[in-house]
CSV table of C-alpha atoms in Angstrom, one decimal:
chain,number,residue,atom,x,y,z
S,1,MET,CA,1.2,40.0,-41.9
S,2,SER,CA,2.8,43.4,-41.5
S,3,LYS,CA,2.3,45.6,-44.1
S,4,LEU,CA,6.3,45.9,-44.4
S,5,TYR,CA,6.7,42.3,-44.9
S,6,GLU,CA,4.1,42.3,-47.4
S,7,PHE,CA,5.5,45.4,-49.2
S,8,TRP,CA,8.9,43.2,-49.5
S,9,SER,CA,7.0,39.9,-50.5
S,10,PHE,CA,5.4,42.0,-53.3
S,11,LEU,CA,8.7,43.1,-54.7
S,12,ALA,CA,10.4,39.6,-54.5
S,13,GLU,CA,7.2,38.3,-56.2
S,14,VAL,CA,7.0,40.9,-59.2
S,15,SER,CA,11.1,41.1,-59.5
S,16,GLY,CA,11.8,37.3,-59.0
S,17,LEU,CA,14.6,38.3,-56.7
S,18,HIS,CA,15.3,37.4,-53.2
S,19,VAL,CA,14.3,39.9,-50.3
S,20,ARG,CA,18.3,40.3,-49.5
S,21,THR,CA,18.9,40.8,-53.0
S,22,LEU,CA,16.2,43.6,-53.0
S,23,ALA,CA,17.9,45.1,-49.8
S,24,THR,CA,21.0,45.3,-51.8
S,25,LEU,CA,19.5,46.7,-54.5
S,26,ALA,CA,17.6,49.4,-52.8
S,27,THR,CA,20.9,51.1,-51.3
S,28,LEU,CA,22.2,50.8,-55.1
S,29,HIS,CA,19.5,51.4,-57.7
S,30,ARG,CA,17.1,53.6,-56.4
S,31,PRO,CA,15.5,54.1,-59.8
S,32,TYR,CA,14.7,50.1,-59.7
S,33,ILE,CA,13.5,50.1,-56.2
S,34,ASN,CA,11.2,53.3,-57.2
S,35,SER,CA,9.6,51.5,-59.9
S,36,LEU,CA,8.9,48.4,-58.2
S,37,PHE,CA,7.2,51.0,-55.3
S,38,VAL,CA,5.2,52.4,-58.0
S,39,SER,CA,3.9,49.1,-59.3
S,40,TYR,CA,3.3,47.9,-55.4
S,41,ASN,CA,1.0,51.2,-55.2
S,42,MET,CA,-0.7,50.6,-58.2
S,43,ALA,CA,-2.0,47.4,-57.1
S,44,VAL,CA,-4.3,49.6,-54.5
S,45,ASP,CA,-7.1,50.6,-56.5
S,46,LYS,CA,-7.4,54.4,-57.1
S,47,ILE,CA,-9.1,57.0,-59.1
S,48,SER,CA,-7.3,58.1,-62.6
S,49,PRO,CA,-7.6,61.6,-64.0
S,50,THR,CA,-10.3,60.2,-66.5
S,51,ASP,CA,-12.0,57.9,-64.2
S,52,PRO,CA,-15.8,57.5,-64.9
S,53,ARG,CA,-16.4,56.9,-61.1
S,54,VAL,CA,-15.9,60.7,-60.6
S,55,LYS,CA,-18.1,63.6,-61.8
S,56,LYS,CA,-16.4,67.0,-61.9
S,57,ASP,CA,-18.9,69.8,-61.1
S,58,PHE,CA,-19.0,73.3,-59.3
S,59,LYS,CA,-21.4,75.2,-57.1
S,60,GLU,CA,-21.3,79.3,-56.5
S,61,VAL,CA,-20.7,80.2,-52.7
S,62,ASN,CA,-20.3,83.7,-52.1
S,63,GLY,CA,-19.9,84.9,-55.7
S,64,ARG,CA,-17.1,82.3,-56.6
S,65,LYS,CA,-17.2,79.1,-58.2
S,66,TRP,CA,-15.9,76.2,-56.0
S,67,TYR,CA,-15.0,73.3,-58.4
S,68,TYR,CA,-14.8,69.4,-57.2
S,69,TRP,CA,-14.9,65.9,-58.1
S,70,ASP,CA,-18.1,64.0,-57.0
S,71,ALA,CA,-17.9,60.5,-56.4
S,72,ALA,CA,-20.8,58.6,-55.5
S,73,ALA,CA,-21.1,55.9,-52.5
S,74,GLN,CA,-21.3,52.4,-53.6
S,75,GLY,CA,-24.5,50.7,-52.5
S,76,GLN,CA,-26.5,52.5,-49.6
S,77,GLU,CA,-25.0,55.9,-49.2
S,78,LYS,CA,-24.3,56.2,-45.5
S,79,GLY,CA,-22.8,59.9,-45.2
S,80,ILE,CA,-20.7,62.3,-47.2
S,81,VAL,CA,-17.4,63.2,-47.1
S,82,PHE,CA,-15.5,66.5,-48.0
S,83,LEU,CA,-12.0,65.9,-49.2
S,84,ILE,CA,-9.7,69.0,-48.8
S,85,HIS,CA,-6.0,68.7,-50.6
S,86,GLY,CA,-3.2,70.6,-49.8
S,87,TYR,CA,0.0,72.1,-51.6
S,88,PRO,CA,0.7,71.8,-54.2
S,89,ASP,CA,-2.1,69.4,-55.0
S,90,ILE,CA,-5.3,68.9,-56.6
S,91,SER,CA,-8.2,66.7,-56.2
S,92,LEU,CA,-6.4,63.7,-57.7
S,93,GLY,CA,-4.2,63.8,-54.7
S,94,TRP,CA,-7.4,61.9,-53.0
S,95,ARG,CA,-6.9,59.1,-55.6
S,96,TYR,CA,-6.3,56.2,-53.5
S,97,GLN,CA,-8.7,57.2,-50.7
S,98,ILE,CA,-11.7,58.0,-52.8
S,99,PRO,CA,-12.3,54.4,-54.2
S,100,MET,CA,-12.1,53.3,-50.2
S,101,LEU,CA,-14.5,55.4,-48.7
S,102,THR,CA,-16.8,55.0,-51.4
S,103,GLU,CA,-17.0,51.1,-50.6
S,104,LEU,CA,-17.8,52.1,-47.3
S,105,GLY,CA,-20.9,54.0,-48.5
S,106,LEU,CA,-19.4,57.4,-48.3
S,107,ARG,CA,-20.3,60.0,-51.2
S,108,CYS,CA,-17.0,62.0,-51.7
S,109,ILE,CA,-16.7,65.7,-52.7
S,110,ALA,CA,-13.0,66.4,-53.2
S,111,LEU,CA,-12.5,69.9,-53.6
S,112,ASP,CA,-10.0,71.5,-56.3
S,113,TYR,CA,-8.7,74.7,-55.2
S,114,LEU,CA,-6.7,75.2,-58.7
S,115,GLN,CA,-10.0,75.8,-60.6
S,116,GLY,CA,-11.8,79.1,-60.5
S,117,TYR,CA,-8.7,80.8,-59.5
S,118,SER,CA,-9.1,84.2,-57.8
S,119,PRO,CA,-7.0,86.9,-57.2
S,120,GLU,CA,-8.4,88.0,-54.2
S,121,LEU,CA,-6.0,86.9,-51.2
S,122,LYS,CA,-9.4,86.4,-48.5
S,123,ASP,CA,-10.6,84.0,-51.1
S,124,TYR,CA,-7.6,81.8,-49.4
S,125,THR,CA,-8.4,82.1,-45.7
S,126,PHE,CA,-9.6,79.2,-43.7
S,127,LYS,CA,-13.0,80.9,-42.9
S,128,THR,CA,-14.0,81.5,-46.5
S,129,HIS,CA,-13.1,77.6,-47.1
S,130,ALA,CA,-15.3,76.5,-44.2
S,131,ASP,CA,-18.2,78.7,-45.7
S,132,ALA,CA,-17.7,77.2,-49.2
S,133,VAL,CA,-17.9,73.8,-47.7
S,134,ALA,CA,-20.9,74.6,-45.8
S,135,GLY,CA,-22.4,76.3,-48.8
S,136,ILE,CA,-21.8,73.6,-50.9
S,137,ALA,CA,-23.1,70.8,-48.5
S,138,SER,CA,-26.3,73.2,-48.0
S,139,GLN,CA,-26.8,73.2,-52.1
S,140,LEU,CA,-26.1,69.4,-52.0
S,141,ASN,CA,-28.9,69.1,-49.2
S,142,TYR,CA,-26.7,67.7,-46.6
S,143,SER,CA,-27.2,69.1,-43.0
S,144,HIS,CA,-24.4,66.6,-41.4
S,145,ILE,CA,-21.1,66.1,-42.9
S,146,ILE,CA,-17.3,64.4,-42.5
S,147,VAL,CA,-14.5,66.5,-43.5
S,148,GLY,CA,-10.9,65.0,-44.0
S,149,GLY,CA,-7.7,67.2,-45.1
S,150,HIS,CA,-4.1,66.9,-45.7
S,151,ASP,CA,-1.5,69.7,-45.7
S,152,TRP,CA,-2.9,72.9,-45.9
S,153,GLY,CA,-6.6,70.9,-46.4
S,154,GLY,CA,-5.6,69.4,-42.9
S,155,ALA,CA,-5.4,72.9,-41.6
S,156,VAL,CA,-8.6,74.0,-43.0
S,157,VAL,CA,-10.7,71.0,-41.8
S,158,TRP,CA,-9.9,71.8,-38.0
S,159,ARG,CA,-11.4,75.3,-39.0
S,160,ILE,CA,-14.4,73.9,-40.7
S,161,ALA,CA,-15.3,72.0,-37.3
S,162,GLN,CA,-14.7,75.1,-35.4
S,163,TRP,CA,-16.7,77.5,-37.8
S,164,HIS,CA,-19.4,75.2,-38.7
S,165,PRO,CA,-19.9,72.9,-35.6
S,166,SER,CA,-23.5,71.7,-36.1
S,167,LEU,CA,-22.6,70.8,-39.7
S,168,VAL,CA,-19.5,68.8,-39.1
S,169,THR,CA,-19.8,65.3,-37.3
S,170,HIS,CA,-16.2,63.8,-37.6
S,171,LEU,CA,-13.1,65.0,-39.1
S,172,PHE,CA,-9.7,63.7,-40.0
S,173,SER,CA,-6.4,64.8,-40.8
S,174,VAL,CA,-3.4,63.6,-42.6
S,175,CYS,CA,0.0,65.2,-41.8
S,176,THR,CA,-1.4,68.5,-40.3
S,177,PRO,CA,-1.8,68.6,-36.4
S,178,TYR,CA,-4.1,70.9,-34.9
S,179,PHE,CA,-2.7,74.6,-34.3
S,180,LYS,CA,-4.7,76.4,-31.6
S,181,VAL,CA,-6.5,79.6,-32.2
S,182,HIS,CA,-4.2,82.2,-31.0
S,183,ASP,CA,-4.7,85.6,-28.8
S,184,GLN,CA,-1.9,87.5,-30.4
S,185,TYR,CA,-0.6,87.7,-33.8
S,186,LEU,CA,2.4,85.5,-35.0
S,187,SER,CA,4.0,86.0,-38.3
S,188,ASN,CA,6.0,83.2,-39.6
S,189,GLU,CA,9.3,84.9,-38.8
S,190,ALA,CA,8.2,84.9,-35.3
S,191,ILE,CA,7.3,81.4,-35.5
S,192,VAL,CA,10.6,80.3,-36.9
S,193,ARG,CA,12.5,82.5,-34.4
S,194,GLY,CA,10.5,80.8,-31.5
S,195,GLY,CA,11.7,77.3,-32.2
S,196,VAL,CA,9.9,76.0,-35.7
S,197,PRO,CA,12.8,76.5,-38.2
S,198,GLN,CA,11.4,74.1,-40.2
S,199,PHE,CA,8.8,76.7,-41.2
S,200,GLY,CA,11.4,78.8,-42.7
S,201,TYR,CA,10.5,77.8,-46.3
S,202,GLN,CA,7.0,79.3,-46.0
S,203,SER,CA,8.8,82.7,-46.0
S,204,GLN,CA,9.6,81.9,-49.6
S,205,PHE,CA,6.6,80.1,-50.8
S,206,GLY,CA,4.8,83.3,-49.6
S,207,SER,CA,7.0,86.2,-50.2
S,208,GLU,CA,5.9,89.7,-51.1
S,209,ASP,CA,7.7,89.6,-54.4
S,210,HIS,CA,6.2,86.2,-55.6
S,211,VAL,CA,9.7,84.6,-56.1
S,212,LEU,CA,8.6,81.1,-56.5
S,213,GLU,CA,5.8,82.1,-59.1
S,214,LYS,CA,8.1,84.3,-61.0
S,215,THR,CA,10.7,81.7,-61.6
S,216,VAL,CA,8.3,78.7,-62.4
S,217,GLY,CA,5.9,80.9,-64.3
S,218,GLY,CA,3.9,78.8,-66.9
S,219,ASP,CA,6.7,77.1,-68.5
S,220,GLU,CA,5.7,73.6,-68.6
S,221,GLY,CA,9.1,72.0,-68.2
S,222,LYS,CA,9.7,74.0,-65.0
S,223,ILE,CA,6.4,72.7,-63.4
S,224,ARG,CA,7.5,69.5,-64.3
S,225,LYS,CA,10.7,69.7,-62.5
S,226,TRP,CA,9.1,71.9,-59.7
S,227,LEU,CA,6.5,68.8,-59.1
S,228,ARG,CA,9.2,66.3,-59.7
S,229,GLY,CA,11.3,67.7,-57.0
S,230,MET,CA,8.3,68.6,-54.6
S,231,TYR,CA,7.1,65.0,-54.4
S,232,GLY,CA,10.7,63.5,-53.7
S,233,GLY,CA,12.4,63.4,-57.2
S,234,LYS,CA,16.0,63.6,-56.7
S,235,PRO,CA,18.4,66.3,-58.2
S,236,ALA,CA,21.3,64.8,-60.7
S,237,SER,CA,23.9,66.4,-58.1
S,238,GLY,CA,22.5,64.5,-55.3
S,239,ARG,CA,21.7,67.8,-53.4
S,240,SER,CA,18.5,68.3,-51.9
S,241,PHE,CA,15.8,70.3,-53.7
S,242,MET,CA,14.1,71.7,-51.2
S,243,THR,CA,15.0,72.5,-47.4
S,244,PRO,CA,12.6,73.2,-44.9
S,245,GLU,CA,14.4,76.1,-43.5
S,246,GLU,CA,15.2,77.9,-46.8
S,247,GLY,CA,12.6,76.5,-49.3
S,248,VAL,CA,13.4,75.2,-53.0
S,249,ARG,CA,16.9,75.8,-54.5
S,250,LEU,CA,15.4,78.0,-57.3
S,251,GLU,CA,18.6,77.9,-59.4
S,252,MET,CA,17.6,74.4,-60.1
S,253,LEU,CA,14.5,75.7,-61.9
S,254,GLY,CA,16.5,77.9,-64.2
S,255,GLN,CA,17.1,77.1,-68.0
S,256,GLU,CA,20.5,76.0,-67.0
S,257,GLY,CA,19.4,74.0,-63.8
S,258,GLU,CA,20.5,70.4,-63.1
S,259,GLU,CA,17.8,67.3,-63.8
S,260,VAL,CA,15.5,66.6,-61.2
S,261,GLY,CA,14.5,62.7,-61.4
S,262,MET,CA,11.1,61.2,-61.5
S,263,THR,CA,8.9,61.0,-58.3
S,264,PRO,CA,8.4,57.4,-57.2
S,265,LEU,CA,5.2,58.7,-56.0
S,266,LEU,CA,3.1,59.4,-59.4
S,267,SER,CA,2.8,57.6,-62.6
S,268,GLU,CA,3.7,59.4,-65.7
S,269,GLU,CA,0.3,60.0,-66.8
S,270,GLU,CA,-0.6,61.5,-63.1
S,271,LEU,CA,2.3,63.8,-63.4
S,272,ASP,CA,1.2,65.1,-66.7
S,273,TYR,CA,-2.3,65.9,-65.4
S,274,TYR,CA,-0.8,67.6,-62.4
S,275,VAL,CA,1.6,69.6,-65.0
S,276,ALA,CA,-1.2,70.4,-67.4
S,277,GLN,CA,-3.6,71.7,-64.4
S,278,TYR,CA,-0.8,73.9,-63.0
S,279,ALA,CA,0.3,75.2,-66.2
S,280,LYS,CA,-3.5,76.5,-66.7
S,281,SER,CA,-3.6,78.1,-63.2
S,282,GLY,CA,-0.4,79.0,-62.3
S,283,LEU,CA,1.4,78.8,-58.8
S,284,GLU,CA,-0.3,82.3,-57.5
S,285,GLY,CA,-3.2,80.7,-56.0
S,286,PRO,CA,-1.3,77.8,-54.6
S,287,CYS,CA,1.1,80.1,-52.8
S,288,ASN,CA,-1.4,82.4,-51.7
S,289,TRP,CA,-1.9,79.5,-48.8
S,290,TYR,CA,1.2,81.2,-47.0
S,291,ARG,CA,0.2,85.0,-47.3
S,292,THR,CA,-3.0,84.8,-45.3
S,293,ARG,CA,-1.7,84.1,-42.1
S,294,ARG,CA,-2.8,87.7,-40.8
S,295,LEU,CA,-6.2,87.4,-42.4
S,296,ASN,CA,-6.9,84.0,-40.7
S,297,PHE,CA,-5.9,85.7,-37.2
S,298,GLU,CA,-8.4,88.7,-37.8
S,299,ASP,CA,-11.1,86.3,-38.8
S,300,GLU,CA,-10.7,84.1,-36.0
S,301,LYS,CA,-10.9,86.9,-33.5
S,302,SER,CA,-14.7,86.4,-34.2
S,303,LEU,CA,-14.6,82.9,-33.5
S,304,PRO,CA,-17.5,81.6,-30.9
S,305,ALA,CA,-15.7,81.5,-27.4
S,306,SER,CA,-17.2,78.0,-26.9
S,307,GLN,CA,-15.1,77.0,-30.3
S,308,ARG,CA,-11.6,78.4,-29.9
S,309,ASN,CA,-10.3,76.2,-27.4
S,310,GLY,CA,-10.3,72.8,-29.5
S,311,ILE,CA,-12.2,70.2,-31.6
S,312,LYS,CA,-15.0,68.6,-29.9
S,313,GLN,CA,-16.2,66.2,-32.7
S,314,PRO,CA,-14.7,62.7,-32.6
S,315,THR,CA,-11.3,63.1,-34.8
S,316,LEU,CA,-8.6,61.1,-36.3
S,317,PHE,CA,-5.0,62.4,-36.7
S,318,ILE,CA,-2.3,60.3,-38.9
S,319,ARG,CA,1.0,61.4,-38.4
S,320,ALA,CA,3.8,60.5,-41.0
S,321,THR,CA,7.0,59.3,-39.2
S,322,LYS,CA,9.3,60.3,-41.8
S,323,GLU,CA,7.7,63.7,-42.0
S,324,ASN,CA,10.4,66.6,-41.6
S,325,ILE,CA,8.1,69.7,-41.3
S,326,LEU,CA,5.0,68.8,-39.4
S,327,THR,CA,7.0,67.0,-36.8
S,328,GLU,CA,6.1,65.2,-33.6
S,329,ASP,CA,6.9,67.7,-31.5
S,330,LEU,CA,4.2,70.1,-33.0
S,331,THR,CA,1.5,67.5,-31.9
S,332,ARG,CA,2.1,67.9,-28.5
S,333,GLY,CA,-1.3,68.9,-26.8
S,334,MET,CA,-3.5,67.7,-29.1
S,335,ASP,CA,-5.0,65.1,-26.8
S,336,LYS,CA,-5.9,67.8,-24.4
S,337,ALA,CA,-7.2,70.3,-27.1
S,338,ILE,CA,-9.4,67.1,-28.8
S,339,PRO,CA,-10.8,64.8,-26.0
S,340,LEU,CA,-12.2,62.5,-28.6
S,341,LEU,CA,-9.1,61.9,-30.7
S,342,THR,CA,-7.6,58.8,-32.2
S,343,SER,CA,-4.0,59.1,-33.2
S,344,GLU,CA,-2.1,56.8,-35.5
S,345,THR,CA,1.0,56.7,-37.4
S,346,VAL,CA,2.2,55.6,-40.9
S,347,PRO,CA,5.9,55.0,-42.1
S,348,ALA,CA,5.5,57.8,-44.5
S,349,SER,CA,7.1,61.0,-45.7
S,350,HIS,CA,4.8,64.2,-46.0
S,351,TRP,CA,3.0,62.7,-49.0
S,352,ALA,CA,1.4,59.8,-46.8
S,353,LEU,CA,-1.8,59.6,-49.0
S,354,TRP,CA,0.4,58.1,-51.8
S,355,HIS,CA,3.7,57.0,-50.3
S,356,THR,CA,1.7,54.4,-47.8
S,357,PRO,CA,-1.6,54.2,-49.3
S,358,VAL,CA,-2.3,50.6,-47.9
S,359,GLU,CA,-1.4,51.6,-44.3
S,360,THR,CA,-3.3,55.3,-44.7
S,361,ASN,CA,-6.5,53.5,-45.9
S,362,GLU,CA,-6.6,50.9,-43.5
S,363,ILE,CA,-6.2,53.7,-40.6
S,364,ILE,CA,-9.1,55.9,-42.4
S,365,LYS,CA,-11.1,52.5,-43.1
S,366,ARG,CA,-11.0,51.1,-39.3
S,367,TRP,CA,-11.9,54.7,-38.1
S,368,VAL,CA,-14.8,55.3,-40.2
S,369,GLN,CA,-16.4,51.6,-39.4
S,370,GLY,CA,-15.8,52.0,-35.9
S,371,VAL,CA,-16.0,55.7,-35.2
S,372,VAL,CA,-18.0,57.3,-37.9
S,373,LEU,CA,-20.7,54.3,-38.7
S,374,GLY,CA,-19.9,52.1,-35.4
S,375,GLY,CA,-21.0,55.0,-32.9
S,376,LYS,CA,-17.7,55.1,-30.9
S,377,SER,CA,-15.9,58.2,-29.6
S,378,LYS,CA,-12.7,56.9,-30.8
S,379,LEU,CA,-10.6,53.8,-31.2
């Protein structure tokens, strides 16, 4: 049975409506379908903000405290996986994946970059995060780890595998393709002019005058609206909240800005938790991901020659087919740079971890069972 058929069958069951009627409602009453969509995803086991299956802890590495969620493996432990979230996200972003991974016998360490905020830009480079993961693994007494990432976390896991090749045995990235190490520095503006116009938003997110952080500030109402919009909530006017080329429509976040509808990807409890976390930390730390391109380039000059040209470990990449920024054309050449690559797709937006948790989890589970635990080089 296909997952699409299973989804619509589920909607028909919980609503008492015929599938054809649901298809009509899908075009006329988005909030109704959104509520059913959330109900469907809630049927997948997931971690809650106060879940007893997760312990919150931290380790100090290179003078900075690194916070994380720690979920023990169910039954006999077969390994450990470090989960790296992206922007704008927190450890809870892995809520659908942690139960599945622990059921497979993997201990999960989900890093949380909002906590332990640092004002130093260097603390947001790929190498800093790679060294932090290696330091935490060492303090936890692991000499081999798996790493998984999404969004900026997906970019990080590629470099963790390159900076610490003897530590990382396997890795997976959701949505974020592998980007090669460059011999010459490329600014974001140069990348946009060079044929990737959908990266234009990064100039706003990482602007020198911190325009996004100043607009949102610590106002919980603005943070809530910002998160709703970033996660797919629809503005009342029907306009897009954000465009890849320009970024967020900042006027929507003002006091007189229009209302932004609830995202179908979060429950109200989850959104409240996200808002509370961002209200404590602010947006500057997360936005610093977009200000480290030069620092990453300088760091990567020191990457060993043997690690500069690709990834040698068995790797899983999951592309979201409805993604409008990390698009299919950016994945070209990945199979040459990563010989042991397994590539899969899910019919999801950028938030594939939550948008299609059933499909995303099945792909990761099959890869873990066949490659990580089963000894295959790829599927």
